[in-house]
């Protein structure tokens, strides 16, 4: 079970507290370009397949337990306004035409 939490100082830096994080909304868009299986979680970093590794803040903000997958994302764009959306498990797409004018 993943038990890491976001350090409060990181939330405050971005104007949030643990109790007012946005939920139930789309905040940004991105492109998924690759997935890598986690081979080993070493406590402060993780070894991924294909010779990749994760450490630092990237490691701190996700669950890199052995057997899970790490995603490589590119072209991330924060939306001007959050869009209400019902959460879903797994990967899912949102109709791009509804948000095309909001991408920064």
PDB file of N, CA and C in Angstrom:
ATOM      1  N   UNK A   1       0.843  -1.184   0.000  1.00  0.00           N
ATOM      2  CA  UNK A   1       0.000   0.000   0.000  1.00  0.00           C
ATOM      3  C   UNK A   1       0.885   1.242   0.000  1.00  0.00           C
ATOM      4  N   UNK A   2       0.559   2.178  -0.842  1.00  0.00           N
ATOM      5  CA  UNK A   2       1.334   3.414  -0.974  1.00  0.00           C
ATOM      6  C   UNK A   2       0.935   4.368   0.136  1.00  0.00           C
ATOM      7  N   UNK A   3       1.924   4.860   0.888  1.00  0.00           N
ATOM      8  CA  UNK A   3       1.601   5.705   2.031  1.00  0.00           C
ATOM      9  C   UNK A   3       2.260   7.077   1.976  1.00  0.00           C
ATOM     10  N   UNK A   4       2.960   7.399   0.896  1.00  0.00           N
ATOM     11  CA  UNK A   4       3.597   8.713   0.811  1.00  0.00           C
ATOM     12  C   UNK A   4       2.550   9.803   0.701  1.00  0.00           C
ATOM     13  N   UNK A   5       2.868  10.969   1.239  1.00  0.00           N
ATOM     14  CA  UNK A   5       1.984  12.123   1.110  1.00  0.00           C
ATOM     15  C   UNK A   5       2.775  13.287   0.547  1.00  0.00           C
ATOM     16  N   UNK A   6       2.069  14.223  -0.042  1.00  0.00           N
ATOM     17  CA  UNK A   6       2.705  15.428  -0.580  1.00  0.00           C
ATOM     18  C   UNK A   6       3.125  16.304   0.591  1.00  0.00           C
ATOM     19  N   UNK A   7       4.402  16.742   0.634  1.00  0.00           N
ATOM     20  CA  UNK A   7       4.830  17.622   1.723  1.00  0.00           C
ATOM     21  C   UNK A   7       4.007  18.908   1.735  1.00  0.00           C
ATOM     22  N   UNK A   8       3.509  19.340   2.899  1.00  0.00           N
ATOM     23  CA  UNK A   8       2.699  20.564   2.975  1.00  0.00           C
ATOM     24  C   UNK A   8       3.381  21.780   2.344  1.00  0.00           C
ATOM     25  N   UNK A   9       4.701  21.869   2.436  1.00  0.00           N
ATOM     26  CA  UNK A   9       5.405  23.023   1.865  1.00  0.00           C
ATOM     27  C   UNK A   9       5.223  23.101   0.354  1.00  0.00           C
ATOM     28  N   UNK A  10       5.109  21.952  -0.306  1.00  0.00           N
ATOM     29  CA  UNK A  10       4.898  21.937  -1.760  1.00  0.00           C
ATOM     30  C   UNK A  10       3.498  22.447  -2.082  1.00  0.00           C
ATOM     31  N   UNK A  11       2.521  22.039  -1.299  1.00  0.00           N
ATOM     32  CA  UNK A  11       1.154  22.510  -1.526  1.00  0.00           C
ATOM     33  C   UNK A  11       1.061  24.014  -1.318  1.00  0.00           C
ATOM     34  N   UNK A  12       1.620  24.501  -0.237  1.00  0.00           N
ATOM     35  CA  UNK A  12       1.571  25.938   0.081  1.00  0.00           C
ATOM     36  C   UNK A  12       2.242  26.744  -1.027  1.00  0.00           C
ATOM     37  N   UNK A  13       3.339  26.253  -1.554  1.00  0.00           N
ATOM     38  CA  UNK A  13       4.051  26.937  -2.640  1.00  0.00           C
ATOM     39  C   UNK A  13       3.133  27.201  -3.831  1.00  0.00           C
ATOM     40  N   UNK A  14       2.153  26.325  -4.026  1.00  0.00           N
ATOM     41  CA  UNK A  14       1.240  26.443  -5.157  1.00  0.00           C
ATOM     42  C   UNK A  14      -0.155  26.922  -4.749  1.00  0.00           C
ATOM     43  N   UNK A  15      -0.282  27.418  -3.512  1.00  0.00           N
ATOM     44  CA  UNK A  15      -1.537  28.024  -3.077  1.00  0.00           C
ATOM     45  C   UNK A  15      -2.590  27.058  -2.574  1.00  0.00           C
ATOM     46  N   UNK A  16      -2.187  25.856  -2.166  1.00  0.00           N
ATOM     47  CA  UNK A  16      -3.152  24.863  -1.702  1.00  0.00           C
ATOM     48  C   UNK A  16      -2.811  24.366  -0.310  1.00  0.00           C
ATOM     49  N   UNK A  17      -3.792  23.725   0.295  1.00  0.00           N
ATOM     50  CA  UNK A  17      -3.588  22.918   1.491  1.00  0.00           C
ATOM     51  C   UNK A  17      -4.131  21.535   1.158  1.00  0.00           C
ATOM     52  N   UNK A  18      -3.888  20.565   2.035  1.00  0.00           N
ATOM     53  CA  UNK A  18      -4.372  19.216   1.767  1.00  0.00           C
ATOM     54  C   UNK A  18      -5.889  19.168   1.650  1.00  0.00           C
ATOM     55  N   UNK A  19      -6.582  20.068   2.350  1.00  0.00           N
ATOM     56  CA  UNK A  19      -8.041  20.040   2.343  1.00  0.00           C
ATOM     57  C   UNK A  19      -8.678  20.773   1.167  1.00  0.00           C
ATOM     58  N   UNK A  20      -7.917  21.564   0.402  1.00  0.00           N
ATOM     59  CA  UNK A  20      -8.545  22.281  -0.717  1.00  0.00           C
ATOM     60  C   UNK A  20      -7.937  21.960  -2.082  1.00  0.00           C
ATOM     61  N   UNK A  21      -7.306  20.793  -2.188  1.00  0.00           N
ATOM     62  CA  UNK A  21      -6.806  20.374  -3.497  1.00  0.00           C
ATOM     63  C   UNK A  21      -7.985  20.173  -4.444  1.00  0.00           C
ATOM     64  N   UNK A  22      -7.855  20.593  -5.710  1.00  0.00           N
ATOM     65  CA  UNK A  22      -8.961  20.405  -6.653  1.00  0.00           C
ATOM     66  C   UNK A  22      -9.198  18.917  -6.933  1.00  0.00           C
ATOM     67  N   UNK A  23     -10.430  18.494  -6.843  1.00  0.00           N
ATOM     68  CA  UNK A  23     -10.810  17.121  -7.179  1.00  0.00           C
ATOM     69  C   UNK A  23     -12.037  17.169  -8.085  1.00  0.00           C
ATOM     70  N   UNK A  24     -12.212  16.127  -8.873  1.00  0.00           N
ATOM     71  CA  UNK A  24     -13.367  16.066  -9.756  1.00  0.00           C
ATOM     72  C   UNK A  24     -13.283  17.024 -10.924  1.00  0.00           C
ATOM     73  N   UNK A  25     -12.050  17.431 -11.292  1.00  0.00           N
ATOM     74  CA  UNK A  25     -11.872  18.360 -12.403  1.00  0.00           C
ATOM     75  C   UNK A  25     -10.668  17.950 -13.246  1.00  0.00           C
ATOM     76  N   UNK A  26     -10.676  18.397 -14.495  1.00  0.00           N
ATOM     77  CA  UNK A  26      -9.507  18.269 -15.372  1.00  0.00           C
ATOM     78  C   UNK A  26      -8.743  19.573 -15.251  1.00  0.00           C
ATOM     79  N   UNK A  27      -7.467  19.494 -14.895  1.00  0.00           N
ATOM     80  CA  UNK A  27      -6.633  20.679 -14.710  1.00  0.00           C
ATOM     81  C   UNK A  27      -5.701  20.943 -15.876  1.00  0.00           C
ATOM     82  N   UNK A  28      -5.399  19.893 -16.655  1.00  0.00           N
ATOM     83  CA  UNK A  28      -4.408  20.022 -17.721  1.00  0.00           C
ATOM     84  C   UNK A  28      -4.613  18.922 -18.751  1.00  0.00           C
ATOM     85  N   UNK A  29      -3.927  19.064 -19.864  1.00  0.00           N
ATOM     86  CA  UNK A  29      -3.918  18.023 -20.894  1.00  0.00           C
ATOM     87  C   UNK A  29      -2.468  17.626 -21.140  1.00  0.00           C
ATOM     88  N   UNK A  30      -2.272  16.435 -21.696  1.00  0.00           N
ATOM     89  CA  UNK A  30      -0.929  15.979 -22.049  1.00  0.00           C
ATOM     90  C   UNK A  30      -1.044  14.832 -23.038  1.00  0.00           C
ATOM     91  N   UNK A  31       0.106  14.409 -23.535  1.00  0.00           N
ATOM     92  CA  UNK A  31       0.168  13.250 -24.416  1.00  0.00           C
ATOM     93  C   UNK A  31       0.954  12.156 -23.721  1.00  0.00           C
ATOM     94  N   UNK A  32       0.427  10.955 -23.731  1.00  0.00           N
ATOM     95  CA  UNK A  32       1.113   9.785 -23.203  1.00  0.00           C
ATOM     96  C   UNK A  32       1.953   9.201 -24.329  1.00  0.00           C
ATOM     97  N   UNK A  33       3.278   9.124 -24.141  1.00  0.00           N
ATOM     98  CA  UNK A  33       4.135   8.633 -25.219  1.00  0.00           C
ATOM     99  C   UNK A  33       4.807   7.301 -24.915  1.00  0.00           C
ATOM    100  N   UNK A  34       4.833   6.903 -23.616  1.00  0.00           N
ATOM    101  CA  UNK A  34       5.482   5.639 -23.304  1.00  0.00           C
ATOM    102  C   UNK A  34       5.076   5.169 -21.916  1.00  0.00           C
ATOM    103  N   UNK A  35       5.214   3.874 -21.683  1.00  0.00           N
ATOM    104  CA  UNK A  35       5.013   3.283 -20.361  1.00  0.00           C
ATOM    105  C   UNK A  35       6.203   2.388 -20.062  1.00  0.00           C
ATOM    106  N   UNK A  36       6.651   2.404 -18.800  1.00  0.00           N
ATOM    107  CA  UNK A  36       7.784   1.590 -18.386  1.00  0.00           C
ATOM    108  C   UNK A  36       7.398   0.808 -17.130  1.00  0.00           C
ATOM    109  N   UNK A  37       7.666  -0.482 -17.123  1.00  0.00           N
ATOM    110  CA  UNK A  37       7.368  -1.303 -15.950  1.00  0.00           C
ATOM    111  C   UNK A  37       8.393  -1.019 -14.858  1.00  0.00           C
ATOM    112  N   UNK A  38       7.923  -0.924 -13.612  1.00  0.00           N
ATOM    113  CA  UNK A  38       8.821  -0.727 -12.474  1.00  0.00           C
ATOM    114  C   UNK A  38       9.441  -2.077 -12.119  1.00  0.00           C
ATOM    115  N   UNK A  39      10.774  -2.126 -12.196  1.00  0.00           N
ATOM    116  CA  UNK A  39      11.507  -3.356 -11.897  1.00  0.00           C
ATOM    117  C   UNK A  39      11.809  -3.448 -10.401  1.00  0.00           C
ATOM    118  N   UNK A  40      12.198  -2.307  -9.785  1.00  0.00           N
ATOM    119  CA  UNK A  40      12.530  -2.308  -8.353  1.00  0.00           C
ATOM    120  C   UNK A  40      12.290  -0.927  -7.762  1.00  0.00           C
ATOM    121  N   UNK A  41      11.681  -0.898  -6.570  1.00  0.00           N
ATOM    122  CA  UNK A  41      11.521   0.336  -5.808  1.00  0.00           C
ATOM    123  C   UNK A  41      12.621   0.324  -4.754  1.00  0.00           C
ATOM    124  N   UNK A  42      13.535   1.297  -4.846  1.00  0.00           N
ATOM    125  CA  UNK A  42      14.692   1.309  -3.949  1.00  0.00           C
ATOM    126  C   UNK A  42      14.534   2.282  -2.784  1.00  0.00           C
ATOM    127  N   UNK A  43      13.331   2.778  -2.547  1.00  0.00           N
ATOM    128  CA  UNK A  43      13.086   3.627  -1.390  1.00  0.00           C
ATOM    129  C   UNK A  43      13.200   5.113  -1.654  1.00  0.00           C
ATOM    130  N   UNK A  44      14.167   5.541  -2.448  1.00  0.00           N
ATOM    131  CA  UNK A  44      14.312   6.956  -2.812  1.00  0.00           C
ATOM    132  C   UNK A  44      14.364   7.113  -4.324  1.00  0.00           C
ATOM    133  N   UNK A  45      14.315   5.983  -5.013  1.00  0.00           N
ATOM    134  CA  UNK A  45      14.303   5.974  -6.473  1.00  0.00           C
ATOM    135  C   UNK A  45      13.728   4.641  -6.923  1.00  0.00           C
ATOM    136  N   UNK A  46      13.460   4.546  -8.218  1.00  0.00           N
ATOM    137  CA  UNK A  46      12.927   3.296  -8.764  1.00  0.00           C
ATOM    138  C   UNK A  46      13.636   2.978 -10.071  1.00  0.00           C
ATOM    139  N   UNK A  47      13.867   1.700 -10.285  1.00  0.00           N
ATOM    140  CA  UNK A  47      14.474   1.213 -11.522  1.00  0.00           C
ATOM    141  C   UNK A  47      13.340   0.762 -12.432  1.00  0.00           C
ATOM    142  N   UNK A  48      13.343   1.286 -13.662  1.00  0.00           N
ATOM    143  CA  UNK A  48      12.317   0.945 -14.649  1.00  0.00           C
ATOM    144  C   UNK A  48      12.937   0.100 -15.746  1.00  0.00           C
ATOM    145  N   UNK A  49      12.096  -0.553 -16.535  1.00  0.00           N
ATOM    146  CA  UNK A  49      12.645  -1.314 -17.655  1.00  0.00           C
ATOM    147  C   UNK A  49      13.214  -0.378 -18.712  1.00  0.00           C
ATOM    148  N   UNK A  50      13.859  -0.948 -19.703  1.00  0.00           N
ATOM    149  CA  UNK A  50      14.466  -0.197 -20.814  1.00  0.00           C
ATOM    150  C   UNK A  50      15.555   0.771 -20.336  1.00  0.00           C
ATOM    151  N   UNK A  51      16.148   0.495 -19.161  1.00  0.00           N
ATOM    152  CA  UNK A  51      17.256   1.306 -18.677  1.00  0.00           C
ATOM    153  C   UNK A  51      16.878   2.655 -18.086  1.00  0.00           C
ATOM    154  N   UNK A  52      15.630   2.870 -17.776  1.00  0.00           N
ATOM    155  CA  UNK A  52      15.176   4.138 -17.213  1.00  0.00           C
ATOM    156  C   UNK A  52      15.126   4.061 -15.686  1.00  0.00           C
ATOM    157  N   UNK A  53      15.124   5.237 -15.048  1.00  0.00           N
ATOM    158  CA  UNK A  53      15.034   5.314 -13.594  1.00  0.00           C
ATOM    159  C   UNK A  53      14.239   6.556 -13.221  1.00  0.00           C
ATOM    160  N   UNK A  54      13.727   6.584 -12.004  1.00  0.00           N
ATOM    161  CA  UNK A  54      12.966   7.713 -11.481  1.00  0.00           C
ATOM    162  C   UNK A  54      13.538   8.057 -10.113  1.00  0.00           C
ATOM    163  N   UNK A  55      13.712   9.366  -9.861  1.00  0.00           N
ATOM    164  CA  UNK A  55      14.201   9.801  -8.548  1.00  0.00           C
ATOM    165  C   UNK A  55      13.706  11.224  -8.287  1.00  0.00           C
ATOM    166  N   UNK A  56      14.109  11.780  -7.157  1.00  0.00           N
ATOM    167  CA  UNK A  56      13.758  13.162  -6.827  1.00  0.00           C
ATOM    168  C   UNK A  56      12.261  13.356  -6.686  1.00  0.00           C
ATOM    169  N   UNK A  57      11.798  14.562  -7.030  1.00  0.00           N
ATOM    170  CA  UNK A  57      10.373  14.879  -6.887  1.00  0.00           C
ATOM    171  C   UNK A  57       9.485  13.952  -7.698  1.00  0.00           C
ATOM    172  N   UNK A  58       9.948  13.569  -8.878  1.00  0.00           N
ATOM    173  CA  UNK A  58       9.138  12.667  -9.703  1.00  0.00           C
ATOM    174  C   UNK A  58       8.833  11.376  -8.932  1.00  0.00           C
ATOM    175  N   UNK A  59       9.824  10.856  -8.224  1.00  0.00           N
ATOM    176  CA  UNK A  59       9.625   9.643  -7.429  1.00  0.00           C
ATOM    177  C   UNK A  59       8.687   9.912  -6.253  1.00  0.00           C
ATOM    178  N   UNK A  60       8.839  11.063  -5.626  1.00  0.00           N
ATOM    179  CA  UNK A  60       8.068  11.389  -4.421  1.00  0.00           C
ATOM    180  C   UNK A  60       6.571  11.525  -4.676  1.00  0.00           C
ATOM    181  N   UNK A  61       6.177  11.859  -5.910  1.00  0.00           N
ATOM    182  CA  UNK A  61       4.776  12.168  -6.179  1.00  0.00           C
ATOM    183  C   UNK A  61       4.009  11.056  -6.873  1.00  0.00           C
ATOM    184  N   UNK A  62       4.512   9.832  -6.837  1.00  0.00           N
ATOM    185  CA  UNK A  62       3.764   8.727  -7.437  1.00  0.00           C
ATOM    186  C   UNK A  62       4.127   7.434  -6.729  1.00  0.00           C
ATOM    187  N   UNK A  63       3.442   6.386  -7.066  1.00  0.00           N
ATOM    188  CA  UNK A  63       3.672   5.070  -6.476  1.00  0.00           C
ATOM    189  C   UNK A  63       4.487   4.244  -7.462  1.00  0.00           C
ATOM    190  N   UNK A  64       5.733   3.962  -7.108  1.00  0.00           N
ATOM    191  CA  UNK A  64       6.612   3.190  -7.974  1.00  0.00           C
ATOM    192  C   UNK A  64       6.895   1.815  -7.377  1.00  0.00           C
ATOM    193  N   UNK A  65       5.863   1.188  -6.833  1.00  0.00           N
ATOM    194  CA  UNK A  65       5.999  -0.168  -6.312  1.00  0.00           C
ATOM    195  C   UNK A  65       6.324  -1.110  -7.461  1.00  0.00           C
ATOM    196  N   UNK A  66       7.117  -2.146  -7.157  1.00  0.00           N
ATOM    197  CA  UNK A  66       7.507  -3.127  -8.165  1.00  0.00           C
ATOM    198  C   UNK A  66       6.280  -3.701  -8.860  1.00  0.00           C
ATOM    199  N   UNK A  67       6.337  -3.776 -10.190  1.00  0.00           N
ATOM    200  CA  UNK A  67       5.241  -4.333 -10.981  1.00  0.00           C
ATOM    201  C   UNK A  67       4.266  -3.295 -11.517  1.00  0.00           C
ATOM    202  N   UNK A  68       4.306  -2.079 -10.958  1.00  0.00           N
ATOM    203  CA  UNK A  68       3.442  -1.004 -11.475  1.00  0.00           C
ATOM    204  C   UNK A  68       4.075  -0.435 -12.740  1.00  0.00           C
ATOM    205  N   UNK A  69       3.468   0.569 -13.304  1.00  0.00           N
ATOM    206  CA  UNK A  69       3.980   1.175 -14.517  1.00  0.00           C
ATOM    207  C   UNK A  69       4.157   2.683 -14.345  1.00  0.00           C
ATOM    208  N   UNK A  70       5.224   3.202 -14.921  1.00  0.00           N
ATOM    209  CA  UNK A  70       5.490   4.644 -14.947  1.00  0.00           C
ATOM    210  C   UNK A  70       5.135   5.130 -16.345  1.00  0.00           C
ATOM    211  N   UNK A  71       4.530   6.296 -16.408  1.00  0.00           N
ATOM    212  CA  UNK A  71       4.121   6.854 -17.690  1.00  0.00           C
ATOM    213  C   UNK A  71       5.020   8.015 -18.080  1.00  0.00           C
ATOM    214  N   UNK A  72       5.350   8.097 -19.345  1.00  0.00           N
ATOM    215  CA  UNK A  72       6.103   9.241 -19.866  1.00  0.00           C
ATOM    216  C   UNK A  72       5.106  10.150 -20.584  1.00  0.00           C
ATOM    217  N   UNK A  73       4.993  11.386 -20.090  1.00  0.00           N
ATOM    218  CA  UNK A  73       4.048  12.359 -20.640  1.00  0.00           C
ATOM    219  C   UNK A  73       4.800  13.523 -21.263  1.00  0.00           C
ATOM    220  N   UNK A  74       4.271  14.061 -22.356  1.00  0.00           N
ATOM    221  CA  UNK A  74       4.853  15.242 -22.998  1.00  0.00           C
ATOM    222  C   UNK A  74       3.739  16.226 -23.336  1.00  0.00           C
ATOM    223  N   UNK A  75       4.139  17.409 -23.704  1.00  0.00           N
ATOM    224  CA  UNK A  75       3.209  18.454 -24.145  1.00  0.00           C
ATOM    225  C   UNK A  75       2.103  18.725 -23.128  1.00  0.00           C
ATOM    226  N   UNK A  76       2.491  18.882 -21.867  1.00  0.00           N
ATOM    227  CA  UNK A  76       1.508  19.191 -20.822  1.00  0.00           C
ATOM    228  C   UNK A  76       1.101  20.658 -20.926  1.00  0.00           C
ATOM    229  N   UNK A  77      -0.192  20.914 -20.829  1.00  0.00           N
ATOM    230  CA  UNK A  77      -0.737  22.269 -20.908  1.00  0.00           C
ATOM    231  C   UNK A  77      -1.774  22.457 -19.801  1.00  0.00           C
ATOM    232  N   UNK A  78      -1.573  23.455 -18.964  1.00  0.00           N
ATOM    233  CA  UNK A  78      -2.534  23.774 -17.912  1.00  0.00           C
ATOM    234  C   UNK A  78      -3.717  24.494 -18.548  1.00  0.00           C
ATOM    235  N   UNK A  79      -4.931  24.099 -18.176  1.00  0.00           N
ATOM    236  CA  UNK A  79      -6.124  24.749 -18.697  1.00  0.00           C
ATOM    237  C   UNK A  79      -6.348  26.086 -17.989  1.00  0.00           C
ATOM    238  N   UNK A  80      -6.936  27.040 -18.694  1.00  0.00           N
ATOM    239  CA  UNK A  80      -7.236  28.346 -18.097  1.00  0.00           C
ATOM    240  C   UNK A  80      -8.207  28.192 -16.936  1.00  0.00           C
ATOM    241  N   UNK A  81      -9.202  27.337 -17.088  1.00  0.00           N
ATOM    242  CA  UNK A  81     -10.193  27.058 -16.053  1.00  0.00           C
ATOM    243  C   UNK A  81     -10.364  25.546 -15.938  1.00  0.00           C
ATOM    244  N   UNK A  82     -10.456  25.017 -14.722  1.00  0.00           N
ATOM    245  CA  UNK A  82     -10.713  23.580 -14.573  1.00  0.00           C
ATOM    246  C   UNK A  82     -12.054  23.193 -15.195  1.00  0.00           C
ATOM    247  N   UNK A  83     -12.147  21.972 -15.677  1.00  0.00           N
ATOM    248  CA  UNK A  83     -13.383  21.454 -16.260  1.00  0.00           C
ATOM    249  C   UNK A  83     -13.904  20.346 -15.361  1.00  0.00           C
ATOM    250  N   UNK A  84     -15.163  20.465 -14.931  1.00  0.00           N
ATOM    251  CA  UNK A  84     -15.759  19.410 -14.124  1.00  0.00           C
ATOM    252  C   UNK A  84     -15.773  18.111 -14.912  1.00  0.00           C
ATOM    253  N   UNK A  85     -15.352  17.039 -14.269  1.00  0.00           N
ATOM    254  CA  UNK A  85     -15.333  15.736 -14.932  1.00  0.00           C
ATOM    255  C   UNK A  85     -15.446  14.646 -13.885  1.00  0.00           C
ATOM    256  N   UNK A  86     -16.264  13.659 -14.163  1.00  0.00           N
ATOM    257  CA  UNK A  86     -16.381  12.519 -13.268  1.00  0.00           C
ATOM    258  C   UNK A  86     -15.113  11.692 -13.411  1.00  0.00           C
ATOM    259  N   UNK A  87     -14.470  11.380 -12.304  1.00  0.00           N
ATOM    260  CA  UNK A  87     -13.250  10.589 -12.339  1.00  0.00           C
ATOM    261  C   UNK A  87     -13.501   9.184 -12.851  1.00  0.00           C
ATOM    262  N   UNK A  88     -12.471   8.607 -13.429  1.00  0.00           N
ATOM    263  CA  UNK A  88     -12.558   7.251 -13.948  1.00  0.00           C
ATOM    264  C   UNK A  88     -11.276   6.515 -13.596  1.00  0.00           C
ATOM    265  N   UNK A  89     -11.388   5.209 -13.445  1.00  0.00           N
ATOM    266  CA  UNK A  89     -10.205   4.398 -13.244  1.00  0.00           C
ATOM    267  C   UNK A  89      -9.549   4.162 -14.598  1.00  0.00           C
ATOM    268  N   UNK A  90      -8.257   3.923 -14.578  1.00  0.00           N
ATOM    269  CA  UNK A  90      -7.482   3.655 -15.780  1.00  0.00           C
ATOM    270  C   UNK A  90      -7.348   4.918 -16.640  1.00  0.00           C
ATOM    271  N   UNK A  91      -6.812   4.761 -17.818  1.00  0.00           N
ATOM    272  CA  UNK A  91      -6.656   5.882 -18.745  1.00  0.00           C
ATOM    273  C   UNK A  91      -7.972   6.140 -19.456  1.00  0.00           C
ATOM    274  N   UNK A  92      -8.256   7.391 -19.717  1.00  0.00           N
ATOM    275  CA  UNK A  92      -9.460   7.754 -20.452  1.00  0.00           C
ATOM    276  C   UNK A  92      -9.227   9.071 -21.161  1.00  0.00           C
ATOM    277  N   UNK A  93     -10.020   9.310 -22.183  1.00  0.00           N
ATOM    278  CA  UNK A  93      -9.898  10.532 -22.978  1.00  0.00           C
ATOM    279  C   UNK A  93     -11.131  11.395 -22.776  1.00  0.00           C
ATOM    280  N   UNK A  94     -10.931  12.685 -22.929  1.00  0.00           N
ATOM    281  CA  UNK A  94     -12.013  13.657 -22.844  1.00  0.00           C
ATOM    282  C   UNK A  94     -12.150  14.285 -24.226  1.00  0.00           C
ATOM    283  N   UNK A  95     -13.360  14.572 -24.699  1.00  0.00           N
ATOM    284  CA  UNK A  95     -13.516  15.151 -26.047  1.00  0.00           C
ATOM    285  C   UNK A  95     -12.723  16.451 -26.195  1.00  0.00           C
ATOM    286  N   UNK A  96     -11.655  16.408 -26.976  1.00  0.00           N
ATOM    287  CA  UNK A  96     -10.742  17.549 -27.125  1.00  0.00           C
ATOM    288  C   UNK A  96     -11.458  18.806 -27.609  1.00  0.00           C
ATOM    289  N   UNK A  97     -12.464  18.671 -28.441  1.00  0.00           N
ATOM    290  CA  UNK A  97     -13.142  19.845 -28.991  1.00  0.00           C
ATOM    291  C   UNK A  97     -13.755  20.716 -27.895  1.00  0.00           C
ATOM    292  N   UNK A  98     -14.076  20.116 -26.749  1.00  0.00           N
ATOM    293  CA  UNK A  98     -14.673  20.868 -25.662  1.00  0.00           C
ATOM    294  C   UNK A  98     -13.671  21.714 -24.886  1.00  0.00           C
ATOM    295  N   UNK A  99     -12.373  21.433 -25.051  1.00  0.00           N
ATOM    296  CA  UNK A  99     -11.365  22.173 -24.292  1.00  0.00           C
ATOM    297  C   UNK A  99     -10.314  22.839 -25.175  1.00  0.00           C
ATOM    298  N   UNK A 100     -10.437  22.709 -26.488  1.00  0.00           N
ATOM    299  CA  UNK A 100      -9.404  23.198 -27.411  1.00  0.00           C
ATOM    300  C   UNK A 100      -9.073  24.668 -27.214  1.00  0.00           C
ATOM    301  N   UNK A 101     -10.034  25.502 -26.909  1.00  0.00           N
ATOM    302  CA  UNK A 101      -9.776  26.930 -26.749  1.00  0.00           C
ATOM    303  C   UNK A 101      -9.165  27.305 -25.422  1.00  0.00           C
ATOM    304  N   UNK A 102      -9.049  26.365 -24.495  1.00  0.00           N
ATOM    305  CA  UNK A 102      -8.546  26.668 -23.163  1.00  0.00           C
ATOM    306  C   UNK A 102      -7.082  26.349 -22.945  1.00  0.00           C
ATOM    307  N   UNK A 103      -6.434  25.702 -23.885  1.00  0.00           N
ATOM    308  CA  UNK A 103      -5.043  25.272 -23.683  1.00  0.00           C
ATOM    309  C   UNK A 103      -4.115  26.468 -23.807  1.00  0.00           C
ATOM    310  N   UNK A 104      -3.271  26.639 -22.787  1.00  0.00           N
ATOM    311  CA  UNK A 104      -2.280  27.720 -22.781  1.00  0.00           C
ATOM    312  C   UNK A 104      -1.118  27.376 -23.686  1.00  0.00           C
TER     313      UNK A 104
END
